[in-house]
Coordinates of C-alpha atoms in Angstrom, one line a residue:
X1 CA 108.4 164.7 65.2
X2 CA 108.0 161.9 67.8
X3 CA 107.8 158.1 66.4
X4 CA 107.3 155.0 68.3
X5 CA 110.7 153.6 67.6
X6 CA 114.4 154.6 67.1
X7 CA 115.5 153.6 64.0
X8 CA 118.1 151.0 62.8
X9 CA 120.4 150.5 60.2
X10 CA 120.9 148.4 57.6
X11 CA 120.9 147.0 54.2
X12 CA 118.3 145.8 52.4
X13 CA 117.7 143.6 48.5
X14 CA 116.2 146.3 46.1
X15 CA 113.5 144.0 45.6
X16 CA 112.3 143.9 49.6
X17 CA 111.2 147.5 49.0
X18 CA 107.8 148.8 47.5
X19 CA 107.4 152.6 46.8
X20 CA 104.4 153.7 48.3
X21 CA 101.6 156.4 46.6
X22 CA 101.9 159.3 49.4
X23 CA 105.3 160.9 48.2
X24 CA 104.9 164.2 47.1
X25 CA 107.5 163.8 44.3
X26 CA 106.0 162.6 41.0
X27 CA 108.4 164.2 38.2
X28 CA 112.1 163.2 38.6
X29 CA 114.4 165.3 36.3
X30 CA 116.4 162.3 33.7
X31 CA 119.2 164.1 33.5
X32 CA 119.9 165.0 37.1
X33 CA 118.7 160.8 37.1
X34 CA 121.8 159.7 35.1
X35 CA 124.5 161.9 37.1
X36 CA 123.1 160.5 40.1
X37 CA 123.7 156.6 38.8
X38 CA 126.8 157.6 37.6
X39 CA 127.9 158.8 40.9
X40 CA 126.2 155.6 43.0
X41 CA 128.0 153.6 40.1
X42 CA 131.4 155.3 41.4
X43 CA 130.7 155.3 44.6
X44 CA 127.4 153.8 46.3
X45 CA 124.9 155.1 48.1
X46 CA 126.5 157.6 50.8
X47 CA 122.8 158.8 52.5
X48 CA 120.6 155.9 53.5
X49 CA 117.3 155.5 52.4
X50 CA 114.3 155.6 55.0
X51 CA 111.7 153.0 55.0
X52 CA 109.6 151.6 57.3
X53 CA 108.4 147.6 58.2
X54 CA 105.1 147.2 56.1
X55 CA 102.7 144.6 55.4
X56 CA 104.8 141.6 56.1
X57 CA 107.8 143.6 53.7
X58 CA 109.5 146.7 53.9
X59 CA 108.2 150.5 52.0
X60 CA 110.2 153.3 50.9
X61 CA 109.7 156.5 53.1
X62 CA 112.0 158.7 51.6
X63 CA 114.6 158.1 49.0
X64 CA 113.1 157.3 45.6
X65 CA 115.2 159.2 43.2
X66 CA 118.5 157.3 44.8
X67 CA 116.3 153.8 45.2
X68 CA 115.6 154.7 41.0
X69 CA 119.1 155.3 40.6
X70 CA 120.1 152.1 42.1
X71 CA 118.5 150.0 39.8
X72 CA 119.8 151.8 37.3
X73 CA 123.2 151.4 38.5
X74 CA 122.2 147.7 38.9
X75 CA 123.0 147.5 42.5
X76 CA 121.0 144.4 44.1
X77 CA 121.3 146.1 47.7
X78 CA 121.0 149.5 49.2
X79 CA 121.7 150.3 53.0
X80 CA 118.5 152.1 54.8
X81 CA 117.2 153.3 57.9
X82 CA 114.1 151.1 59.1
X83 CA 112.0 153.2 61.2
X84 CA 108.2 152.4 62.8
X85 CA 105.9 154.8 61.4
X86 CA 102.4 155.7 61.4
X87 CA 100.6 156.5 57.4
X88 CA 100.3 160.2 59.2
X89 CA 104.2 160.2 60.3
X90 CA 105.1 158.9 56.7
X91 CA 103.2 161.6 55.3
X92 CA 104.7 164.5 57.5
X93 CA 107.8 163.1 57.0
X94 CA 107.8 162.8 52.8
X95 CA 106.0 166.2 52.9
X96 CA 109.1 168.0 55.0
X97 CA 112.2 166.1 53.7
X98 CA 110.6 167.5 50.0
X99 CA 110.2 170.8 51.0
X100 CA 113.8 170.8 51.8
X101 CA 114.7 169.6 48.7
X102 CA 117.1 172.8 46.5
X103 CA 115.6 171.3 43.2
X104 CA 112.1 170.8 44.2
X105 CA 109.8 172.7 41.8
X106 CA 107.6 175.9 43.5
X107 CA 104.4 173.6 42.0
X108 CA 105.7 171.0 43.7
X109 CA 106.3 173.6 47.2
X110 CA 102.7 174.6 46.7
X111 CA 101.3 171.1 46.6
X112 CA 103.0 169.7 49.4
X113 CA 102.3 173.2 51.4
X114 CA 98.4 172.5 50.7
X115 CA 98.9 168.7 52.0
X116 CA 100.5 169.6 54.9
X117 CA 98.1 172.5 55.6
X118 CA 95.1 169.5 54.8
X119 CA 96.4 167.8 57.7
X120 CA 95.0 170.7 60.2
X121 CA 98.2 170.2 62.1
X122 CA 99.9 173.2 60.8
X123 CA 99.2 176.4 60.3
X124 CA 100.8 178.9 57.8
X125 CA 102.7 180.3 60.5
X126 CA 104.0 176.7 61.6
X127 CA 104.9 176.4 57.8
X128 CA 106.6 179.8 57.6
X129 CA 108.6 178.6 60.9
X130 CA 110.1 175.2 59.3
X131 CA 111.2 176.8 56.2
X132 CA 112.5 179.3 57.9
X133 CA 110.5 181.4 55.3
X134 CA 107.9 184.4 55.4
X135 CA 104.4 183.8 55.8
X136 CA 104.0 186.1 52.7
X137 CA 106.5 183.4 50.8
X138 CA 104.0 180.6 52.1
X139 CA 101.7 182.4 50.9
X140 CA 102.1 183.2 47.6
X141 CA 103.3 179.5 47.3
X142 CA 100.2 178.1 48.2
X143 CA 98.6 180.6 45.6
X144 CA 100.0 178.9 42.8
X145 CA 97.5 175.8 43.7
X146 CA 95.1 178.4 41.5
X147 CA 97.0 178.2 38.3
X148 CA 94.6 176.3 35.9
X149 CA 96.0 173.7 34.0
X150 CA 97.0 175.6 30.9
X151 CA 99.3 178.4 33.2
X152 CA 101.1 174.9 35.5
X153 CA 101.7 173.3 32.0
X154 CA 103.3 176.8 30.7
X155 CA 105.1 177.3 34.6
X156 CA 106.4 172.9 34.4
X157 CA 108.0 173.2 31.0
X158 CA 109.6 176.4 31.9
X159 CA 107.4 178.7 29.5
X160 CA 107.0 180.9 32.5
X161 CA 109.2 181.9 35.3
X162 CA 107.9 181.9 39.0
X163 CA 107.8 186.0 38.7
X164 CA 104.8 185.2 35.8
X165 CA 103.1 182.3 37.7
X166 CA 102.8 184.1 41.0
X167 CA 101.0 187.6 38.9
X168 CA 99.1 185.0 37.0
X169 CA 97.7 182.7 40.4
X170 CA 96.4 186.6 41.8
X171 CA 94.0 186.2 39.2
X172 CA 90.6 184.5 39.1
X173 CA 89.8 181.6 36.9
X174 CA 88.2 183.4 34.4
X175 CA 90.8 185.7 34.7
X176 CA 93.7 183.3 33.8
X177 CA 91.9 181.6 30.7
X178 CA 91.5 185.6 29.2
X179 CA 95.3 186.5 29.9
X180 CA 95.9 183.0 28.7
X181 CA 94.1 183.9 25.2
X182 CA 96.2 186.8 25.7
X183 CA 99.5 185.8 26.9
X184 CA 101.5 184.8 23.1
X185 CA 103.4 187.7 21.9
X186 CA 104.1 187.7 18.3
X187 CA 107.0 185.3 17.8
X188 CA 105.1 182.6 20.1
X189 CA 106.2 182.6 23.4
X190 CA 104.9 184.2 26.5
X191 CA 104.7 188.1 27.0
X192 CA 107.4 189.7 29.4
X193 CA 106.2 190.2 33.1
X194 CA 105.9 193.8 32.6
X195 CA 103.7 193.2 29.7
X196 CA 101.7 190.8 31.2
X197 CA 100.9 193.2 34.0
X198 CA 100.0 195.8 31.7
X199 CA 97.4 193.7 30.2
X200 CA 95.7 193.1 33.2
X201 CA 95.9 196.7 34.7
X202 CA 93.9 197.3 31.4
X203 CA 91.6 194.2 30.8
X204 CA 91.0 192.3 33.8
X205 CA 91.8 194.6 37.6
X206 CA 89.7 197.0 38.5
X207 CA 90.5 199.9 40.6
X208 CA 87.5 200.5 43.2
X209 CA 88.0 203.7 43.4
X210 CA 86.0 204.0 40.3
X211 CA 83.6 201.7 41.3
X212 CA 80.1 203.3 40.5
X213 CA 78.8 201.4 43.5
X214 CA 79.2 201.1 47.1
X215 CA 82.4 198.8 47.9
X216 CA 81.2 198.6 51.6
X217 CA 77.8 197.3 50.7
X218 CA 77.2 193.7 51.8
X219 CA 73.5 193.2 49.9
X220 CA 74.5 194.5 46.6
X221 CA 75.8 190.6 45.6
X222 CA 75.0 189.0 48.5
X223 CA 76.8 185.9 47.7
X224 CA 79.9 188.5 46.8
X225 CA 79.9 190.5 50.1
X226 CA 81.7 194.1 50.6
X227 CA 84.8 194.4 48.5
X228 CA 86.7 195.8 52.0
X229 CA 87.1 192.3 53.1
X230 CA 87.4 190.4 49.9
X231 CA 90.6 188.6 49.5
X232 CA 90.4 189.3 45.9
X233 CA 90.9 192.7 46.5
X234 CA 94.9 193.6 47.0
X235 CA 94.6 195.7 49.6
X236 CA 93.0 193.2 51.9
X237 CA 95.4 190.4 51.1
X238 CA 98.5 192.6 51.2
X239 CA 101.3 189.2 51.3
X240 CA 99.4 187.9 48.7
X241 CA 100.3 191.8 46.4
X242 CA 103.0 192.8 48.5
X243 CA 104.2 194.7 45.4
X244 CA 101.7 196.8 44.6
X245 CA 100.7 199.9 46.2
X246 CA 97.4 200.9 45.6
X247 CA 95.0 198.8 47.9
X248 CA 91.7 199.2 46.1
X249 CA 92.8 196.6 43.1
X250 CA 90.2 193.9 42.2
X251 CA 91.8 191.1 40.3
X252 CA 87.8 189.3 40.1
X253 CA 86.7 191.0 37.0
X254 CA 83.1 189.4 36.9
X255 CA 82.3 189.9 40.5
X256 CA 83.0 193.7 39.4
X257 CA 80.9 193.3 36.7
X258 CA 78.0 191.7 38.2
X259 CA 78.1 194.6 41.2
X260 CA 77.9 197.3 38.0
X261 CA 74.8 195.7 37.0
X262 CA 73.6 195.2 40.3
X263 CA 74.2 198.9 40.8
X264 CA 72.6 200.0 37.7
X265 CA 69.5 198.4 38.1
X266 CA 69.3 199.3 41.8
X267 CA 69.7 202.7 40.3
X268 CA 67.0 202.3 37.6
X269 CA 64.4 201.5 39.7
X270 CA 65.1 204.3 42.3
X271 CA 65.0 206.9 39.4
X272 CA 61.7 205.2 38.0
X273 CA 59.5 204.7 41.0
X274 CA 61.0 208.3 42.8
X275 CA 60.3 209.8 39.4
X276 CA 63.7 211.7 39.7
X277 CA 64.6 213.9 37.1
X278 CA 67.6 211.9 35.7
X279 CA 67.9 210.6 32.3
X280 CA 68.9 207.2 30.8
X281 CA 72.6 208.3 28.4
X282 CA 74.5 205.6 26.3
X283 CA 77.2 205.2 23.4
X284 CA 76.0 203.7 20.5
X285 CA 79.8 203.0 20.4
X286 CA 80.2 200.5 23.5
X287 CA 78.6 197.4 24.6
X288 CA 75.1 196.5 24.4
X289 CA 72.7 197.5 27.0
X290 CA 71.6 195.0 29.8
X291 CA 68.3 193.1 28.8
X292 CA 66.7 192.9 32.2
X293 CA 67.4 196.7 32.3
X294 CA 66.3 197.8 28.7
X295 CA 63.3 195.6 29.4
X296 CA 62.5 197.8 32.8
X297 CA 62.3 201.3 30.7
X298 CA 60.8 199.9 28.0
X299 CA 58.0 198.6 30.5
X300 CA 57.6 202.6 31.9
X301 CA 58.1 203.9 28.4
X302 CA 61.1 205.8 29.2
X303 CA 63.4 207.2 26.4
X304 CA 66.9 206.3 26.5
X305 CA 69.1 208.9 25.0
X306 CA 71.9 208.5 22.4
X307 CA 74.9 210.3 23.0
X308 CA 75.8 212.5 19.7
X309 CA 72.3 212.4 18.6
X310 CA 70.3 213.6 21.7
X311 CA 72.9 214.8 23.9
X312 CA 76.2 216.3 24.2
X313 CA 78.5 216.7 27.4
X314 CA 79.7 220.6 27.2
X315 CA 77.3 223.0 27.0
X316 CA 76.4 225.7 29.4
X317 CA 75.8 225.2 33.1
X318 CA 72.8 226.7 33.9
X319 CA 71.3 224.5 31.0
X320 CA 72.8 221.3 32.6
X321 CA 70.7 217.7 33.4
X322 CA 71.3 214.7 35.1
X323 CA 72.1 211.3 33.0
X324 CA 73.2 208.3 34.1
X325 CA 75.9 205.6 32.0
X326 CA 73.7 202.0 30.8
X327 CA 77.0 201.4 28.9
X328 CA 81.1 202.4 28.2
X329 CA 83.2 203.3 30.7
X330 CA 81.6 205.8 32.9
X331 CA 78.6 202.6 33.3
X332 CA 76.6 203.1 36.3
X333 CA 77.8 206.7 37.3
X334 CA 76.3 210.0 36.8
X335 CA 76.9 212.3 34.2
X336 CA 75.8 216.0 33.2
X337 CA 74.4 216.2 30.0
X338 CA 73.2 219.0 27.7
X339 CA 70.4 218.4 25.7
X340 CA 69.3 220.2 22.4
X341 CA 67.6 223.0 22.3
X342 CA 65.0 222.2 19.5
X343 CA 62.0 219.7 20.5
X344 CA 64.8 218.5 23.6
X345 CA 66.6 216.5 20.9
X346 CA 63.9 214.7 19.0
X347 CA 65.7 214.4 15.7
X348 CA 62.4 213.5 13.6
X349 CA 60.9 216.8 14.2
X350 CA 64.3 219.4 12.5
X351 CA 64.2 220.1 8.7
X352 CA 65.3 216.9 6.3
X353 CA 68.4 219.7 5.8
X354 CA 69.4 219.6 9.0
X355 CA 68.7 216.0 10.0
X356 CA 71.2 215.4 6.6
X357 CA 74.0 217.3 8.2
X358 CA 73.9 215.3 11.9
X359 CA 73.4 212.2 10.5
X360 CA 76.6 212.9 7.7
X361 CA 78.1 214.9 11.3
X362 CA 77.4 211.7 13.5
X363 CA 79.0 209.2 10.9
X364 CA 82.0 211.2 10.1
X365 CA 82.4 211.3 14.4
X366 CA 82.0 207.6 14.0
X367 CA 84.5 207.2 11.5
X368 CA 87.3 209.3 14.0
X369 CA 86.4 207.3 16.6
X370 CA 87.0 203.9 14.8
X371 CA 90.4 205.2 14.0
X372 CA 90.9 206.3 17.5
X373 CA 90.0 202.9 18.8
X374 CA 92.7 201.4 16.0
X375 CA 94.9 204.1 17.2
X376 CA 94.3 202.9 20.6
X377 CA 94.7 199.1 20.7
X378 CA 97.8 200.1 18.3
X379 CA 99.3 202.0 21.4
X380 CA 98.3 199.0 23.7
X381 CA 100.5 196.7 21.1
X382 CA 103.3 198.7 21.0
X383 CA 103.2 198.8 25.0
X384 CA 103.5 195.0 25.2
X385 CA 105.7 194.4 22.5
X386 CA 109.3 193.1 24.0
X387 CA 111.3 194.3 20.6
X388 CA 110.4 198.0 22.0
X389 CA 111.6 197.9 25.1
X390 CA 114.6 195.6 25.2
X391 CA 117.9 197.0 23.1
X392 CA 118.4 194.9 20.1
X393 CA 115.5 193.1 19.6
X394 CA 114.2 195.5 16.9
X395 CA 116.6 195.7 13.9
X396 CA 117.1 199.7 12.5
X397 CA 114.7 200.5 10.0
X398 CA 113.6 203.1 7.5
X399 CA 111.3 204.3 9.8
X400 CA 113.5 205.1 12.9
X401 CA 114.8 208.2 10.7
X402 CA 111.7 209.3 10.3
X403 CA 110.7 209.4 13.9
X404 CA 114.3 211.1 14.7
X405 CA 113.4 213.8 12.4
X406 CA 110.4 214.5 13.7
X407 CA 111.7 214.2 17.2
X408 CA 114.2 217.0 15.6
X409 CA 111.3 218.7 14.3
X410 CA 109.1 219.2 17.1
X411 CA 112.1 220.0 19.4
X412 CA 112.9 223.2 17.1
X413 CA 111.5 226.1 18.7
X414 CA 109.1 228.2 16.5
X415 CA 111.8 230.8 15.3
X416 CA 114.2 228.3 14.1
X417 CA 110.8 226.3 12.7
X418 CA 109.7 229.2 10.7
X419 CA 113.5 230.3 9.5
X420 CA 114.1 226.7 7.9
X421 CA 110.7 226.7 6.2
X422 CA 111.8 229.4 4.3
X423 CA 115.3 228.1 3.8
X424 CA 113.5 224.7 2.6
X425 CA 110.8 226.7 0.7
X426 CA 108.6 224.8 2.3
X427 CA 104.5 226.0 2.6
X428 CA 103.0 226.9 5.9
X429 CA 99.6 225.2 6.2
X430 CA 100.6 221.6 5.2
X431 CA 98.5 218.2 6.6
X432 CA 100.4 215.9 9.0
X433 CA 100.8 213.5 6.1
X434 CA 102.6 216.0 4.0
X435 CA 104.8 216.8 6.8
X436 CA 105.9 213.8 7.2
X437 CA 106.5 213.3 3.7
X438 CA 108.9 216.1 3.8
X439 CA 110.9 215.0 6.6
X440 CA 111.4 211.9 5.2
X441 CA 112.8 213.3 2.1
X442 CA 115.4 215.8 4.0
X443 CA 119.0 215.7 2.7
X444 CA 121.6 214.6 5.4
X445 CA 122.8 218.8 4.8
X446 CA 119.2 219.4 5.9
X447 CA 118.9 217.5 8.9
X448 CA 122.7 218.7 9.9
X449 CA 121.1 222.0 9.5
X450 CA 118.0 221.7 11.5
X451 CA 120.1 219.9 14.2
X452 CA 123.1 223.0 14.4
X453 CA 120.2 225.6 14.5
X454 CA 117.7 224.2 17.5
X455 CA 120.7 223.4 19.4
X456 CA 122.0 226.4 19.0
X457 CA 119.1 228.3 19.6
X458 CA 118.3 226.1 22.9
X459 CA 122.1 225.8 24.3
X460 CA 123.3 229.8 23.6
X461 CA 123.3 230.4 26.9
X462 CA 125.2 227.4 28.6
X463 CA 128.2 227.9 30.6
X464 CA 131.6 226.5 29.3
X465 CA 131.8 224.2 32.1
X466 CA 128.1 222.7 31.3
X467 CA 127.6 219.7 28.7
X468 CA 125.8 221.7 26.1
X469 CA 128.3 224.2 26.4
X470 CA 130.7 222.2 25.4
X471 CA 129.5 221.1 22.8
X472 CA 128.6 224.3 21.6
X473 CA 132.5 224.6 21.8
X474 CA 133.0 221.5 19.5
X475 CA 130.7 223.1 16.7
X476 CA 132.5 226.4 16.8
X477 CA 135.7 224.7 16.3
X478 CA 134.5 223.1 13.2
X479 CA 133.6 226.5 11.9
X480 CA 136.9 228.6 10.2
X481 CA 134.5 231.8 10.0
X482 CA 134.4 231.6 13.9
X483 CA 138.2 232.9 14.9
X484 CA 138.1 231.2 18.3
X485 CA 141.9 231.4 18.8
X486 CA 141.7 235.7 18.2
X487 CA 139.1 235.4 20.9
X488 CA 141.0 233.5 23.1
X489 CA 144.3 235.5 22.3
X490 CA 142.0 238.6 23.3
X491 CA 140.6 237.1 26.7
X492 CA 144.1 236.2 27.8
X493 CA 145.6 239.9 26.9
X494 CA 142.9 241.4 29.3
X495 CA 143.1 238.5 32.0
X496 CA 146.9 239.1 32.1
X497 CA 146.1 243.1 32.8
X498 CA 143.5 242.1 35.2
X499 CA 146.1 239.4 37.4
X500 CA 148.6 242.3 36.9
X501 CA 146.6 244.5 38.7
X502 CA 145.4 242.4 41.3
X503 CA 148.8 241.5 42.0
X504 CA 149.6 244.9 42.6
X505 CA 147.1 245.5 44.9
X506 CA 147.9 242.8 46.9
X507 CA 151.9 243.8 47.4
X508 CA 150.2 247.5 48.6
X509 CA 148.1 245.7 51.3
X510 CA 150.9 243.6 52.1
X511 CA 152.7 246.3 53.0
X512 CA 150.4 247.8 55.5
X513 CA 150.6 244.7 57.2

């Protein structure tokens, strides 16, 4: 940077110099405060600090943490550089000499990054260039400017690493404040990476190849545009996700939304005014269906079928129709559908018998999907959950002798299954619940048992050389009945025959030689 003057040295009285509002650096650590007085206590200021001549006075350019530490050390001069600079040179220069900082927060990188980018004198590549950085570093610095307030509180007091703040700035506002509401794992603090990740895979990305809708169409949202060139999407930002592979992520979970229900409608009314044969499916079990969009069937008197109670999804082929999703999962895409084959479904016109048994077969369907859905966010838990996956963070419990038994269990193959049943005098036919019930009460002789046998029955035919075999070995040798030294005294008598002979036919050929 060019400025209009060289600069000079010399000192100047602490009070001569004002601290001006334009330096980046607002927090100053107290700690790293009090080493530094110490040291200019011990042994002064060894780096000048940069002013510049200013309303009749003199302002600090650069240099507040040691101008702080000064006073603290009660020095009543420092020595400085004075320098002629422009409000625009002052800035540049703060912005720089903070960037070059080793203890400067990323925050802090990402608001001075913005500044200087504010200036329209730089570009990212002119950024990437004087940090001697990647543009995909700028980058996801300057991404971190999205972090709402909760998420740069959590990243400032060290709640979250930069690995967290740079997956959680990918995300939209709306985004962030779910995962925020999200974010506490059960002991308080904030979910592993990994975890977090998970979560939004699950609840807030969207892959677009699943989209129901066209991701190149411009006029489905307007205001939205095509999903090919949206920077929210990871494939067209790639420095901003360079660690994910798939480029058809959305991370804007209500602009996905709002294209679904654009979709749907659009879809609606084609079906309506082209009188196509397709019919209107949902799932009494997921969200509501759209107002403006209940309101449009309603208005052609079109019946909206149930799934369960007016349709089914396996049936036969040639009997197949055409639905389309209002709601769930499969929202906004086709589906075939089988309907009923008395009165197409209409559940008011079968026998009170009958309609007795679907309703009692509908609710006890609904009562197995409730538990799946318990099942379900159970599984979700567990995935998140840091005492599962980190070694030692879960203390031993009744419980993980129980799953080892049944991991036993289920390893068995059927033979060895069916051979300690009898030897247990266990039933065949049992409930899960009951088999569980027996496994926990297994004697340590009964699980040594069941062990032995599927090991045995799996490993037979390893080689001696081969792990298994080995230990094969090792459970023979705890076993008198098995004479492993009459074997082995037997193998040796016929290997010493067998070298014997080979020997000899080796001094014959010899010969010939």
């Amino acid at each position: 940077m060019e400025t209009q003057t060289k600069a000079r040295l010399q000192t100047l009285p602490l009070q001569e110099i004002a601290i001006g509002t334009s330096n980046p650096r607002k927090v100053f650590d107290s700690e790293a405060l009090k080493e530094l007085t110490q040291s200019i206590h011990e042994k002064g200021i060894l780096q000048p600090l940069l002013v510049r001549p200013h309303d009749g006075g003199f302002q600090l350019v650069c240099g507040e943490r040691r101008l702080r530490a000064a006073t603290l050390a009660k020095l009543s001069e420092v020595p400085v550089q004075v320098q002629e600079l422009t409000d625009e040179e002052v800035l540049e220069v703060q912005l720089i000499e903070n960037l070059e900082r080793e203890d400067v927060h990323p925050l802090q990188e990402a608001e001075t990054l913005q500044r200087m980018l504010d200036t329209e004198k730089y570009t990212v590549s002119d950024l990437a260039s004087k940090l001697a950085k990647s543009e995909t570093f700028v980058i996801q610095r300057l991404s971190l400017n999205g972090l709402i307030k909760a998420w740069k509180d959590a990243f400032l007091k060290d709640h979250i690493n930069l690995g967290k703040a740079l997956i959680v700035a990918r995300l939209t506002k709306a985004g962030q404040k779910e995962l925020a509401e999200n974010a506490m794992d059960h002991v308080g603090g904030i979910k592993s990476k990994a975890a977090l990740e998970r979560f939004i895979d699950r609840q807030i990305s969207r892959k677009l190849e699943q989209a129901p809708f066209d991701v190149c169409n411009e006029a489905l949202v307007k205001k939205a545009g095509p999903c090919t060139t949206c920077n929210k999407r990871s494939g067209a930002n790639e420095r901003l996700f360079p660690d994910i592979e798939a480029d058809d992520q959305c991370f804007d979970k209500a602009c996905y939304e709002l294209k679904v229900q654009a979709h749907l409608m659009k879809r609606a009314k084609e079906i309506v005014n082209g009188a196509e044969p397709v019919h209107f499916i949902y799932s009494p079990y997921a969200e509501e269906l759209p107002n403006g969009l209940v309101k449009l069937l309603e208005k052609h008197n079109i019946k909206l079928l149930e799934q369960y109670e007016d349709f089914e999804l396996h049936g036969n082929d040639d009997q197949a129709k055409e639905g389309l999703w209002l709601n769930g999962s499969g929202k906004g895409h086709p589906e075939k559908i089988y309907l009923p084959k008395r009165s197409k479904g209409k559940m008011q016109e079968l026998p009170p018998k009958e309609r007795i048994a679907r309703i009692e077969q509908r609710a006890e369907r609904a009562l197995e999907l409730d538990a799946e859905k318990v099942q379900k966010r159970i599984i979700e838990s567990l995935a998140e959950t840091e005492e599962l996956h980190e070694l030692g963070k879960l203390p031993i419990q009744p419980v993980d002798t129980l799953l080892q038994r049944l991991w036993l269990w289920n390893t068995a193959p059927w033979e060895v299954q069916e051979t300690l049943g009898k030897t247990f005098k266990w039933s065949s036919g049992v409930s899960n619940k009951t088999m569980l019930q027996r496994l926990e009460r297994m004697t340590e002789a009964q699980v040594a048992h069941l062990v032995r046998l599927t090991v045995f029955a799996k490993w037979r035919h390893s080689l001696p050389t081969f792990i298994e075999g080995m230990a094969l070995r090792s459970l023979a040798e705890g076993i008198p009945s098995v004479p492993i030294a009459d074997i082995e005294k037997e193998q040796r008598q016929v290997a010493r025959k067998r070298i014997k002979r080979t020997k000899e036919r080796i001094e014959k050929l010899k010969e010939q030689c």
